[in-house]
Amino acid sequence: MADLIIACLSQKGGVGKSTLARLIARTYAVSGWTTKICDFNTTQLTSTHWAKIRKDAGIEPKIDAEAYNQPTALTREDYNLIVADGRPDSDQSSLDIALRSNLVVIPTGLSLDDLQPQLAFAKELVAKGVPAERILFVLSKITDSKIAIAEARGYLAEFRVADQHLTLKHSYQKSQNHGYALSEVQGLNTARLEEVADLVAAEIVSMVTELQEAA
Ligand SMILES: Nc1ncnc2c1ncn2[C@@H]1O[C@H](COP(=O)(O)OP(=O)(O)OP(=O)(O)O)[C@@H](O)[C@H]1O
Ligand SMILES: [Mg+2]
């Protein structure tokens, strides 16, 4: 049975679920946790393909990934950490995954087009039994506009939003293309990008710890 299940879910597509799933998996794996990404986006298999590229390139630590259809089977996995990488929708499967997860991470951009469905999705999870304190929003793939960031935080005020955000960067995208996580970003002058990715991951780890201590 998995010690910990973290889900990256959303209603919107392309907002950064698989990116956060890979970052979270790498963060725990580097600390020695056996880690597997259960890839529920079976039409794209983003994380599954990424894990294969990573393995073929010999990048350590090793992260397993597999296409996955059955939320009910999540708890049976014999790994320290399972990261569920969700489908872009709010169907029953996302709810079933969320109900089995210790933490649900929801990425969102800054536009109302992103914020509105993502907030509605989080509220729906809560209405159906997912505790609000188990939900974390992460602003992802965004510009660095202080005003827009503050507005987005205001819009999401009833939920916890990670203090750090992930800006849209070519080096992040390129690194993932080569099997790296955002905290392993490749390229010149990327130390700050790596640091921010590590800080986002650290917030997720500390939220999990807080929830476990409170349980
Ligand atoms: N901070 C970033 N900077 C640059 N590119 C990014 C960033 N975050 C994600 N991307 C890229 O944006 C695209 C979508 O991201 P990702 O696959 O993580 O989203 P998703 O929510 O899993 O999408 P889907 O709903 O299709 O499963 C990918 O090509 C990814 O590499
Ligand atoms: Mg995805």
Coordinates of N, CA and C and ligand atoms in Angstrom, one line a residue:
M1 N 0.8 -1.2 0.0 CA 0.0 0.0 0.0 C 0.9 1.3 0.0
A2 N 0.5 2.3 -0.8 CA 1.2 3.5 -0.8 C 1.2 4.3 0.5
D3 N 2.3 4.9 0.9 CA 2.4 5.7 2.1 C 1.7 7.0 1.9
L4 N 1.8 7.5 0.7 CA 1.3 8.8 0.4 C 0.8 8.9 -1.0
I5 N -0.4 9.6 -1.2 CA -0.9 9.8 -2.6 C -1.1 11.3 -2.8
I6 N -0.5 11.8 -3.8 CA -0.7 13.2 -4.1 C -1.3 13.3 -5.5
A7 N -2.3 14.0 -5.7 CA -3.0 14.1 -7.0 C -2.8 15.5 -7.6
C8 N -2.5 15.5 -8.9 CA -2.5 16.8 -9.7 C -3.7 16.7 -10.6
L9 N -4.7 17.6 -10.3 CA -6.0 17.5 -11.0 C -6.4 18.8 -11.5
S10 N -7.3 18.8 -12.5 CA -7.9 20.1 -12.9 C -9.0 19.8 -13.9
Q11 N -9.9 20.9 -14.1 CA -10.9 20.8 -15.1 C -10.3 21.2 -16.4
K12 N -9.5 22.3 -16.4 CA -8.8 22.8 -17.6 C -7.7 21.9 -18.0
G13 N -7.5 21.8 -19.3 CA -6.4 21.1 -19.9 C -5.2 22.0 -20.1
G14 N -4.0 21.4 -20.1 CA -2.8 22.2 -20.4 C -2.3 23.2 -19.4
V15 N -2.8 23.1 -18.2 CA -2.5 24.1 -17.2 C -1.2 23.8 -16.4
G16 N -0.8 22.5 -16.4 CA 0.4 22.2 -15.7 C 0.3 21.0 -14.7
K17 N -0.7 20.2 -14.9 CA -0.8 19.0 -14.0 C 0.4 18.1 -14.1
S18 N 0.7 17.7 -15.4 CA 1.8 16.7 -15.6 C 3.1 17.3 -15.1
T19 N 3.3 18.6 -15.3 CA 4.5 19.3 -14.9 C 4.7 19.2 -13.4
L20 N 3.6 19.5 -12.7 CA 3.7 19.5 -11.2 C 3.8 18.0 -10.7
A21 N 3.1 17.1 -11.4 CA 3.3 15.7 -11.0 C 4.7 15.2 -11.1
R22 N 5.4 15.6 -12.2 CA 6.8 15.2 -12.4 C 7.7 15.9 -11.3
L23 N 7.4 17.2 -11.1 CA 8.2 17.9 -10.0 C 8.1 17.2 -8.7
I24 N 6.8 16.9 -8.3 CA 6.6 16.3 -7.0 C 7.2 14.9 -6.9
A25 N 7.1 14.2 -8.0 CA 7.7 12.8 -8.0 C 9.2 12.9 -7.8
R26 N 9.8 13.8 -8.6 CA 11.3 13.9 -8.5 C 11.7 14.4 -7.1
T27 N 11.0 15.3 -6.5 CA 11.4 15.8 -5.2 C 11.4 14.7 -4.1
Y28 N 10.4 13.8 -4.1 CA 10.4 12.7 -3.1 C 11.4 11.7 -3.5
A29 N 11.5 11.4 -4.8 CA 12.4 10.3 -5.3 C 13.8 10.7 -4.9
V30 N 14.2 12.0 -4.9 CA 15.6 12.4 -4.6 C 15.9 12.2 -3.1
S31 N 14.8 12.1 -2.3 CA 15.0 11.9 -0.9 C 14.9 10.4 -0.6
G32 N 14.9 9.5 -1.7 CA 15.0 8.1 -1.4 C 13.6 7.4 -1.4
W33 N 12.5 8.1 -1.7 CA 11.2 7.5 -1.7 C 11.1 6.7 -3.0
T34 N 10.5 5.5 -3.0 CA 10.1 4.8 -4.2 C 8.9 5.6 -4.7
T35 N 8.9 5.9 -6.0 CA 7.9 6.9 -6.5 C 7.3 6.4 -7.8
K36 N 6.0 6.5 -8.0 CA 5.4 6.2 -9.3 C 4.4 7.2 -9.6
I37 N 4.4 7.6 -10.9 CA 3.3 8.5 -11.4 C 2.3 7.6 -12.1
C38 N 1.0 7.7 -11.6 CA -0.1 7.0 -12.2 C -0.7 8.0 -13.2
D39 N -0.5 7.7 -14.5 CA -0.9 8.6 -15.5 C -2.3 8.4 -16.0
F40 N -3.2 9.2 -15.5 CA -4.6 9.0 -15.9 C -5.0 9.6 -17.2
N41 N -4.1 10.4 -17.7 CA -4.4 11.1 -19.0 C -3.9 10.1 -20.1
T42 N -4.7 9.0 -20.3 CA -4.3 7.9 -21.2 C -4.4 8.2 -22.6
T43 N -5.0 9.4 -23.0 CA -4.9 9.8 -24.4 C -3.6 10.4 -24.8
Q44 N -2.9 11.1 -23.8 CA -1.7 11.8 -24.1 C -0.5 11.1 -23.4
L45 N -0.7 10.5 -22.3 CA 0.4 9.8 -21.6 C 1.7 10.6 -21.4
T46 N 1.5 11.9 -21.1 CA 2.6 12.8 -21.0 C 3.7 12.3 -20.0
S47 N 3.2 11.9 -18.8 CA 4.2 11.5 -17.7 C 4.8 10.2 -18.0
T48 N 4.0 9.3 -18.7 CA 4.6 8.0 -19.0 C 5.7 8.1 -20.1
H49 N 5.5 9.0 -21.1 CA 6.5 9.2 -22.1 C 7.7 9.9 -21.5
W50 N 7.5 10.8 -20.6 CA 8.6 11.5 -19.9 C 9.4 10.6 -19.1
A51 N 8.8 9.7 -18.4 CA 9.5 8.7 -17.5 C 10.4 7.8 -18.4
K52 N 9.9 7.5 -19.6 CA 10.7 6.6 -20.5 C 11.9 7.4 -21.0
I53 N 11.7 8.6 -21.4 CA 12.8 9.5 -21.9 C 13.8 9.6 -20.8
R54 N 13.3 9.8 -19.5 CA 14.2 10.0 -18.4 C 15.0 8.7 -18.1
K55 N 14.4 7.6 -18.2 CA 15.0 6.3 -18.0 C 16.1 6.0 -19.1
D56 N 15.7 6.2 -20.4 CA 16.6 6.0 -21.5 C 17.8 6.9 -21.4
A57 N 17.6 8.1 -20.8 CA 18.8 9.1 -20.7 C 19.6 8.8 -19.4
G58 N 19.1 7.8 -18.6 CA 19.9 7.5 -17.4 C 19.8 8.5 -16.3
I59 N 18.7 9.3 -16.3 CA 18.6 10.4 -15.3 C 18.2 9.8 -14.0
E60 N 18.9 10.1 -12.9 CA 18.6 9.7 -11.6 C 18.0 10.8 -10.8
P61 N 17.1 10.6 -9.8 CA 16.6 9.3 -9.4 C 15.6 8.8 -10.4
K62 N 15.4 7.5 -10.3 CA 14.5 6.8 -11.2 C 13.0 7.1 -10.7
I63 N 12.2 7.3 -11.7 CA 10.8 7.5 -11.4 C 9.9 6.7 -12.3
D64 N 9.1 5.8 -11.8 CA 8.3 4.9 -12.6 C 7.0 5.7 -13.0
A65 N 6.5 5.3 -14.1 CA 5.2 5.9 -14.5 C 4.4 4.9 -15.3
E66 N 3.1 4.9 -15.2 CA 2.3 3.9 -15.9 C 0.9 4.5 -16.2
A67 N 0.4 4.1 -17.4 CA -1.0 4.5 -17.7 C -1.9 3.8 -16.7
Y68 N -2.9 4.6 -16.3 CA -3.8 4.1 -15.2 C -5.2 4.5 -15.5
N69 N -6.1 3.6 -15.2 CA -7.5 3.9 -15.4 C -8.4 3.8 -14.2
Q70 N -7.9 3.1 -13.2 CA -8.8 2.8 -12.0 C -8.4 3.5 -10.8
P71 N -9.0 4.6 -10.4 CA -8.7 5.2 -9.1 C -8.8 4.3 -7.9
T72 N -9.6 3.3 -8.0 CA -9.8 2.3 -6.9 C -8.5 1.6 -6.6
A73 N -7.7 1.4 -7.7 CA -6.5 0.6 -7.5 C -5.3 1.4 -7.0
L74 N -5.5 2.7 -6.8 CA -4.3 3.6 -6.4 C -3.7 3.2 -5.1
T75 N -4.6 2.9 -4.1 CA -4.1 2.6 -2.8 C -3.4 1.3 -2.7
R76 N -3.6 0.4 -3.7 CA -2.9 -0.9 -3.7 C -1.5 -0.9 -4.1
E77 N -1.0 0.2 -4.7 CA 0.3 0.3 -5.2 C 1.4 0.2 -4.1
D78 N 2.4 -0.6 -4.3 CA 3.4 -0.8 -3.3 C 4.6 0.2 -3.5
Y79 N 4.3 1.5 -3.4 CA 5.3 2.5 -3.5 C 5.2 3.4 -2.3
N80 N 6.3 4.1 -1.9 CA 6.2 5.1 -0.9 C 5.3 6.2 -1.3
L81 N 5.5 6.7 -2.5 CA 4.6 7.8 -3.0 C 4.0 7.4 -4.4
I82 N 2.7 7.7 -4.5 CA 2.0 7.7 -5.8 C 1.6 9.1 -6.1
V83 N 2.0 9.5 -7.3 CA 1.5 10.8 -7.8 C 0.5 10.5 -8.9
A84 N -0.7 11.0 -8.7 CA -1.8 10.8 -9.7 C -1.8 12.0 -10.7
D85 N -1.5 11.7 -11.9 CA -1.5 12.8 -12.9 C -2.9 12.7 -13.7
G86 N -3.7 13.7 -13.5 CA -5.1 13.5 -13.9 C -5.4 13.9 -15.3
R87 N -6.7 13.6 -15.6 CA -7.2 14.0 -17.0 C -7.8 15.4 -16.9
P88 N -7.8 16.1 -18.0 CA -8.4 17.4 -18.0 C -9.9 17.4 -18.1
D89 N -10.5 17.1 -16.9 CA -12.0 17.2 -16.8 C -12.4 17.1 -15.4
S90 N -13.6 17.1 -15.1 CA -14.0 17.0 -13.7 C -15.0 15.9 -13.5
D91 N -14.7 14.8 -14.2 CA -15.6 13.7 -14.2 C -15.4 12.9 -12.9
Q92 N -16.1 11.8 -12.8 CA -16.1 11.0 -11.6 C -14.7 10.5 -11.3
S93 N -13.9 10.2 -12.3 CA -12.6 9.7 -12.0 C -11.7 10.7 -11.2
S94 N -11.8 12.0 -11.6 CA -11.1 13.0 -10.8 C -11.5 13.0 -9.3
L95 N -12.8 12.9 -9.1 CA -13.3 12.9 -7.8 C -12.9 11.7 -7.0
D96 N -12.9 10.5 -7.7 CA -12.5 9.3 -7.1 C -11.0 9.3 -6.7
I97 N -10.2 10.0 -7.6 CA -8.8 10.1 -7.3 C -8.6 11.1 -6.1
A98 N -9.3 12.2 -6.1 CA -9.2 13.2 -5.0 C -9.5 12.6 -3.7
L99 N -10.6 11.8 -3.7 CA -11.0 11.2 -2.4 C -10.0 10.3 -1.8
R100 N -9.2 9.7 -2.7 CA -8.2 8.8 -2.2 C -6.8 9.4 -1.9
S101 N -6.7 10.7 -2.1 CA -5.4 11.4 -2.1 C -5.2 12.2 -0.8
N102 N -4.0 12.2 -0.3 CA -3.6 13.0 0.9 C -3.6 14.5 0.6
L103 N -3.3 14.8 -0.7 CA -3.3 16.2 -1.1 C -3.7 16.3 -2.6
V104 N -4.5 17.3 -2.9 CA -4.8 17.6 -4.3 C -4.2 18.9 -4.7
V105 N -3.4 18.8 -5.7 CA -2.7 20.1 -6.2 C -3.4 20.5 -7.5
I106 N -3.9 21.7 -7.6 CA -4.6 22.2 -8.8 C -3.8 23.4 -9.4
P107 N -3.2 23.2 -10.6 CA -2.5 24.3 -11.2 C -3.5 25.2 -11.9
T108 N -3.2 26.5 -11.9 CA -4.1 27.4 -12.7 C -3.2 28.6 -13.3
G109 N -3.7 29.1 -14.4 CA -3.1 30.3 -14.9 C -3.8 31.5 -14.3
L110 N -3.5 32.7 -14.8 CA -4.0 33.9 -14.2 C -5.3 34.5 -14.8
S111 N -5.7 34.0 -16.0 CA -6.8 34.6 -16.6 C -8.1 34.0 -16.0
L112 N -9.2 34.8 -16.1 CA -10.5 34.3 -15.6 C -10.9 33.0 -16.3
D113 N -10.5 32.9 -17.5 CA -10.8 31.7 -18.3 C -10.2 30.5 -17.6
D114 N -9.1 30.6 -16.9 CA -8.5 29.5 -16.2 C -9.1 29.4 -14.8
L115 N -9.1 30.6 -14.1 CA -9.4 30.6 -12.7 C -10.9 30.2 -12.4
Q116 N -11.8 30.6 -13.3 CA -13.2 30.3 -13.1 C -13.4 28.8 -13.0
P117 N -13.0 28.0 -14.1 CA -13.3 26.6 -14.0 C -12.5 25.9 -13.0
Q118 N -11.3 26.4 -12.6 CA -10.5 25.7 -11.6 C -11.1 25.9 -10.2
L119 N -11.6 27.1 -10.0 CA -12.2 27.3 -8.7 C -13.5 26.5 -8.6
A120 N -14.3 26.5 -9.7 CA -15.5 25.7 -9.7 C -15.2 24.2 -9.4
F121 N -14.1 23.8 -10.0 CA -13.7 22.4 -9.8 C -13.3 22.1 -8.4
A122 N -12.6 23.0 -7.8 CA -12.2 22.8 -6.4 C -13.4 22.8 -5.5
K123 N -14.3 23.7 -5.7 CA -15.6 23.8 -4.9 C -16.4 22.5 -5.1
E124 N -16.4 22.0 -6.3 CA -17.1 20.7 -6.5 C -16.5 19.6 -5.7
L125 N -15.2 19.5 -5.7 CA -14.5 18.5 -4.9 C -14.9 18.6 -3.5
V126 N -14.9 19.8 -3.0 CA -15.3 20.0 -1.5 C -16.7 19.6 -1.3
A127 N -17.6 20.0 -2.2 CA -19.0 19.7 -2.1 C -19.2 18.2 -2.0
K128 N -18.3 17.4 -2.7 CA -18.5 16.0 -2.8 C -17.6 15.2 -1.8
G129 N -17.0 16.0 -0.8 CA -16.4 15.3 0.3 C -14.9 15.4 0.5
V130 N -14.2 16.2 -0.4 CA -12.8 16.3 -0.3 C -12.6 17.5 0.7
P131 N -11.8 17.3 1.8 CA -11.6 18.5 2.7 C -10.9 19.6 2.0
A132 N -11.4 20.8 2.2 CA -10.8 22.0 1.5 C -9.3 22.2 1.9
E133 N -9.0 21.8 3.2 CA -7.6 21.9 3.6 C -6.6 21.0 2.9
R134 N -7.2 20.0 2.2 CA -6.3 19.1 1.4 C -6.1 19.6 0.0
I135 N -6.5 20.8 -0.3 CA -6.4 21.3 -1.7 C -5.4 22.5 -1.7
L136 N -4.5 22.4 -2.7 CA -3.5 23.5 -2.9 C -3.5 23.9 -4.3
F137 N -3.7 25.2 -4.5 CA -3.6 25.8 -5.9 C -2.1 26.2 -6.1
V138 N -1.6 26.0 -7.3 CA -0.3 26.5 -7.7 C -0.5 27.3 -9.0
L139 N -0.1 28.6 -9.0 CA -0.1 29.4 -10.2 C 1.0 28.9 -11.1
S140 N 0.6 28.5 -12.3 CA 1.5 27.9 -13.2 C 1.5 28.4 -14.6
K141 N 2.6 28.4 -15.3 CA 2.8 28.8 -16.7 C 2.3 30.3 -16.8
I142 N 2.7 31.1 -15.8 CA 2.1 32.5 -15.8 C 3.2 33.5 -16.1
T143 N 2.7 34.7 -16.4 CA 3.7 35.9 -16.6 C 4.0 36.4 -15.1
D144 N 4.9 37.3 -15.1 CA 5.3 37.8 -13.7 C 4.6 39.1 -13.3
S145 N 3.4 39.3 -13.9 CA 2.6 40.5 -13.5 C 2.2 40.5 -12.1
K146 N 2.7 41.4 -11.3 CA 2.4 41.4 -9.8 C 0.9 41.6 -9.6
I147 N 0.3 42.5 -10.5 CA -1.1 42.9 -10.3 C -2.0 41.6 -10.6
A148 N -1.7 41.0 -11.7 CA -2.5 39.8 -12.1 C -2.3 38.7 -11.1
I149 N -1.1 38.5 -10.6 CA -0.9 37.5 -9.5 C -1.7 37.8 -8.3
A150 N -1.7 39.1 -7.9 CA -2.5 39.5 -6.7 C -4.0 39.3 -6.9
E151 N -4.4 39.6 -8.1 CA -5.9 39.4 -8.4 C -6.3 37.9 -8.4
A152 N -5.4 37.1 -9.0 CA -5.7 35.6 -9.0 C -5.7 35.1 -7.5
R153 N -4.8 35.6 -6.7 CA -4.8 35.1 -5.3 C -6.1 35.5 -4.6
G154 N -6.5 36.8 -4.9 CA -7.8 37.2 -4.3 C -9.0 36.4 -4.8
Y155 N -9.0 36.0 -6.1 CA -10.1 35.2 -6.6 C -10.1 33.9 -5.9
L156 N -8.9 33.3 -5.6 CA -8.9 32.0 -5.0 C -8.8 32.0 -3.5
A157 N -9.2 33.2 -2.9 CA -8.9 33.4 -1.5 C -9.4 32.3 -0.5
E158 N -10.5 31.6 -0.9 CA -11.0 30.6 0.0 C -10.2 29.4 0.1
F159 N -9.2 29.3 -0.8 CA -8.4 28.1 -0.8 C -6.9 28.5 -0.6
R160 N -6.1 27.5 -0.2 CA -4.7 27.8 0.0 C -4.0 27.9 -1.4
V161 N -3.2 28.9 -1.6 CA -2.4 29.1 -2.9 C -1.0 29.1 -2.5
A162 N -0.2 28.3 -3.2 CA 1.3 28.3 -2.9 C 1.9 29.7 -3.0
D163 N 2.8 30.0 -2.1 CA 3.4 31.3 -2.1 C 4.2 31.6 -3.4
Q164 N 4.9 30.5 -3.8 CA 5.7 30.6 -5.0 C 4.9 30.2 -6.2
H165 N 5.2 30.8 -7.4 CA 4.5 30.4 -8.6 C 5.5 30.1 -9.7
L166 N 5.0 29.4 -10.7 CA 5.9 28.9 -11.8 C 5.6 29.7 -13.0
T167 N 6.6 30.5 -13.4 CA 6.4 31.3 -14.6 C 6.7 30.5 -15.9
L168 N 6.1 31.0 -17.0 CA 6.3 30.3 -18.3 C 7.7 30.5 -18.8
K169 N 8.5 29.5 -18.9 CA 9.9 29.6 -19.3 C 10.2 28.5 -20.3
H170 N 10.9 29.0 -21.3 CA 11.3 28.0 -22.4 C 12.2 26.9 -21.8
S171 N 13.1 27.3 -20.9 CA 14.0 26.3 -20.3 C 13.3 25.2 -19.5
Y172 N 12.2 25.6 -18.9 CA 11.3 24.6 -18.1 C 10.8 23.6 -19.2
Q173 N 10.2 24.1 -20.2 CA 9.6 23.3 -21.2 C 10.7 22.3 -21.9
K174 N 11.8 22.9 -22.2 CA 12.8 22.2 -22.9 C 13.4 21.1 -22.0
S175 N 13.5 21.4 -20.7 CA 14.1 20.4 -19.8 C 13.2 19.2 -19.7
Q176 N 11.8 19.5 -19.6 CA 10.9 18.4 -19.5 C 10.9 17.5 -20.8
N177 N 11.1 18.2 -21.9 CA 11.2 17.4 -23.2 C 12.3 16.4 -23.1
H178 N 13.4 16.7 -22.3 CA 14.5 15.8 -22.2 C 14.5 14.9 -21.0
G179 N 13.4 14.8 -20.3 CA 13.2 13.9 -19.2 C 13.6 14.5 -17.8
Y180 N 13.8 15.8 -17.7 CA 14.1 16.4 -16.5 C 12.8 17.0 -15.8
A181 N 12.8 17.1 -14.5 CA 11.8 17.9 -13.8 C 12.2 19.3 -13.7
L182 N 11.2 20.2 -13.4 CA 11.5 21.6 -13.3 C 12.6 21.9 -12.3
S183 N 12.8 21.1 -11.3 CA 13.8 21.3 -10.3 C 15.2 20.8 -10.8
E184 N 15.2 20.3 -12.0 CA 16.4 19.8 -12.6 C 16.7 20.6 -13.9
V185 N 16.1 21.8 -14.0 CA 16.1 22.6 -15.2 C 17.5 22.8 -15.8
Q186 N 17.6 22.5 -17.1 CA 18.9 22.6 -17.8 C 19.1 23.9 -18.5
G187 N 20.3 24.3 -18.7 CA 20.6 25.5 -19.5 C 21.4 26.5 -18.7
L188 N 21.8 27.6 -19.4 CA 22.5 28.6 -18.7 C 21.6 29.6 -17.9
N189 N 22.2 30.1 -16.8 CA 21.4 31.0 -16.0 C 20.1 30.5 -15.5
T190 N 20.0 29.3 -15.1 CA 18.7 28.7 -14.7 C 18.7 28.5 -13.2
A191 N 19.7 28.9 -12.5 CA 19.7 28.6 -11.0 C 18.5 29.1 -10.3
R192 N 18.0 30.4 -10.7 CA 16.8 30.9 -10.0 C 15.6 30.1 -10.4
L193 N 15.5 29.6 -11.6 CA 14.3 28.8 -12.0 C 14.3 27.5 -11.2
E194 N 15.5 26.9 -11.1 CA 15.6 25.7 -10.3 C 15.2 25.9 -8.8
E195 N 15.7 27.0 -8.3 CA 15.4 27.4 -6.9 C 13.8 27.6 -6.7
V196 N 13.2 28.3 -7.6 CA 11.8 28.5 -7.5 C 11.0 27.1 -7.6
A197 N 11.4 26.3 -8.5 CA 10.8 25.0 -8.6 C 10.9 24.2 -7.3
D198 N 12.1 24.3 -6.8 CA 12.4 23.6 -5.5 C 11.5 24.2 -4.4
L199 N 11.3 25.5 -4.4 CA 10.5 26.1 -3.4 C 9.1 25.7 -3.5
V200 N 8.6 25.6 -4.7 CA 7.2 25.1 -4.9 C 7.0 23.7 -4.4
A201 N 8.0 22.9 -4.7 CA 8.0 21.5 -4.2 C 8.1 21.4 -2.7
A202 N 8.9 22.3 -2.1 CA 9.0 22.3 -0.7 C 7.7 22.7 0.0
E203 N 7.0 23.6 -0.6 CA 5.7 24.0 0.0 C 4.7 22.8 0.0
I204 N 4.8 22.1 -1.1 CA 3.9 20.9 -1.2 C 4.3 19.9 -0.1
V205 N 5.6 19.6 0.0 CA 6.1 18.7 1.0 C 5.7 19.1 2.4
S206 N 5.8 20.4 2.7 CA 5.5 20.9 4.0 C 4.0 20.9 4.3
M207 N 3.2 21.1 3.2 CA 1.7 21.0 3.4 C 1.3 19.5 3.8
V208 N 2.0 18.6 3.1 CA 1.7 17.2 3.3 C 2.0 16.9 4.8
T209 N 3.2 17.3 5.2 CA 3.6 17.1 6.6 C 2.7 17.7 7.6
E210 N 2.2 18.9 7.4 CA 1.3 19.6 8.3 C 0.0 18.8 8.3
L211 N -0.5 18.3 7.2 CA -1.8 17.5 7.2 C -1.6 16.2 7.9
Q212 N -0.4 15.6 7.8 CA -0.2 14.3 8.5 C -0.1 14.6 10.0
E213 N 0.5 15.7 10.4 CA 0.7 16.0 11.8 C -0.7 16.3 12.4
A214 N -1.6 16.9 11.6 CA -2.9 17.3 12.1 C -3.8 16.1 12.2
A215 N -3.5 15.0 11.5 CA -4.4 13.9 11.4 C -4.4 13.1 12.7
Ligands
LIG1 N1 6.3 26.8 -16.4 C1 6.3 26.4 -17.6 N2 7.0 27.0 -18.6 C2 7.0 26.5 -19.8 N3 6.3 25.5 -20.3 C3 5.5 24.8 -19.4 C4 5.5 25.2 -18.0 N4 4.6 24.4 -17.4 C5 4.2 23.5 -18.3 N5 4.7 23.8 -19.5 C6 4.4 23.1 -20.8 O1 3.1 23.4 -21.1 C7 2.5 22.2 -21.6 C8 1.3 21.8 -20.8 O2 1.8 21.4 -19.5 P1 1.3 20.1 -18.8 O3 1.5 18.9 -19.7 O4 2.0 20.0 -17.5 O5 -0.2 20.4 -18.5 P2 -1.4 19.4 -18.2 O6 -2.3 20.2 -17.3 O7 -0.9 18.1 -17.7 O8 -2.1 19.2 -19.6 P3 -3.2 18.1 -20.0 O9 -4.5 18.7 -19.5 O10 -3.1 18.1 -21.5 O11 -2.8 16.8 -19.4 C9 3.6 21.2 -21.8 O12 4.1 21.3 -23.0 C10 4.6 21.6 -20.7 O13 5.9 21.2 -21.0
MG2 MG -1.1 16.2 -18.5

